[in-house]
Amino acid sequence: MTVERYIRILAGFFVMLSLALGVEGSPLFLSKWALAFTAFVGFNLFQSGFTNFCPPGILLRKLGVSDAGPSCGR
């Protein structure tokens, strides 16, 4: 897998987790403040689209994950 795929998987997981923890009807409900993490993830995805700065991407590259491979745009 590539850095891009790992980032999409992590972002999707964190959004789903924070929704499960922040929506009152969920059996995992913790607090409505957990929804702030959803906004944080969304903001980071938004800014990385413009700036190409992504801290998880930097960490994944240092761990040896490849940048090459198929993606949505190829």
Short mmCIF file of C-alpha atoms in Angstrom, two decimals:
data_model
loop_
_atom_site.label_atom_id
_atom_site.label_comp_id
_atom_site.label_asym_id
_atom_site.label_seq_id
_atom_site.Cartn_x
_atom_site.Cartn_y
_atom_site.Cartn_z
CA MET A 1 0.00 0.00 0.00
CA THR A 2 1.02 3.58 -0.54
CA VAL A 3 1.21 6.62 1.74
CA GLU A 4 -1.89 8.07 0.08
CA ARG A 5 -3.95 4.93 0.73
CA TYR A 6 -2.83 4.71 4.37
CA ILE A 7 -3.80 8.35 4.91
CA ARG A 8 -7.26 7.82 3.40
CA ILE A 9 -7.76 4.71 5.54
CA LEU A 10 -6.63 6.51 8.72
CA ALA A 11 -8.76 9.58 8.01
CA GLY A 12 -11.83 7.44 7.31
CA PHE A 13 -11.26 5.39 10.46
CA PHE A 14 -10.86 8.49 12.65
CA VAL A 15 -13.98 10.12 11.21
CA MET A 16 -16.06 6.97 11.80
CA LEU A 17 -14.64 6.53 15.31
CA SER A 18 -15.29 10.13 16.31
CA LEU A 19 -18.84 9.91 14.94
CA ALA A 20 -19.43 6.73 16.94
CA LEU A 21 -18.15 8.48 20.08
CA GLY A 22 -19.98 11.77 19.44
CA VAL A 23 -23.47 10.85 18.23
CA GLU A 24 -25.92 10.35 21.09
CA GLY A 25 -27.69 7.34 19.55
CA SER A 26 -24.47 5.37 19.31
CA PRO A 27 -23.76 2.55 21.79
CA LEU A 28 -20.21 3.95 22.05
CA PHE A 29 -21.36 7.50 22.86
CA LEU A 30 -18.86 9.37 25.00
CA SER A 31 -19.43 13.09 24.50
CA LYS A 32 -20.63 15.47 21.81
CA TRP A 33 -17.13 16.97 21.97
CA ALA A 34 -15.83 13.89 20.16
CA LEU A 35 -17.34 15.44 17.02
CA ALA A 36 -14.68 18.15 17.24
CA PHE A 37 -12.17 15.48 16.20
CA THR A 38 -14.21 14.91 13.02
CA ALA A 39 -13.86 18.61 12.25
CA PHE A 40 -10.12 18.46 12.99
CA VAL A 41 -9.61 15.54 10.57
CA GLY A 42 -11.69 17.27 7.90
CA PHE A 43 -9.76 20.51 8.29
CA ASN A 44 -6.43 18.69 8.00
CA LEU A 45 -7.55 16.90 4.83
CA PHE A 46 -8.72 20.25 3.41
CA GLN A 47 -5.49 22.12 4.19
CA SER A 48 -3.28 19.27 2.97
CA GLY A 49 -5.03 19.47 -0.40
CA PHE A 50 -3.82 23.06 -0.78
CA THR A 51 -0.47 23.00 1.02
CA ASN A 52 0.64 19.38 0.42
CA PHE A 53 1.73 19.32 4.10
CA CYS A 54 0.58 16.18 5.89
CA PRO A 55 2.25 15.13 9.17
CA PRO A 56 0.97 11.51 8.95
CA GLY A 57 2.45 11.31 5.45
CA ILE A 58 5.83 12.43 6.76
CA LEU A 59 5.67 9.80 9.51
CA LEU A 60 4.62 7.05 7.11
CA ARG A 61 7.47 7.89 4.73
CA LYS A 62 9.96 7.73 7.62
CA LEU A 63 8.53 4.29 8.46
CA GLY A 64 9.35 3.19 4.92
CA VAL A 65 5.94 3.25 3.23
CA SER A 66 6.18 3.75 -0.54
CA ASP A 67 4.87 6.80 -2.39
CA ALA A 68 4.61 4.97 -5.72
CA GLY A 69 1.59 3.07 -6.92
CA PRO A 70 -1.90 3.54 -8.33
CA SER A 71 -4.20 6.22 -6.96
CA CYS A 72 -7.53 7.82 -7.84
CA GLY A 73 -5.96 10.27 -10.29
CA ARG A 74 -3.92 7.75 -12.28
#
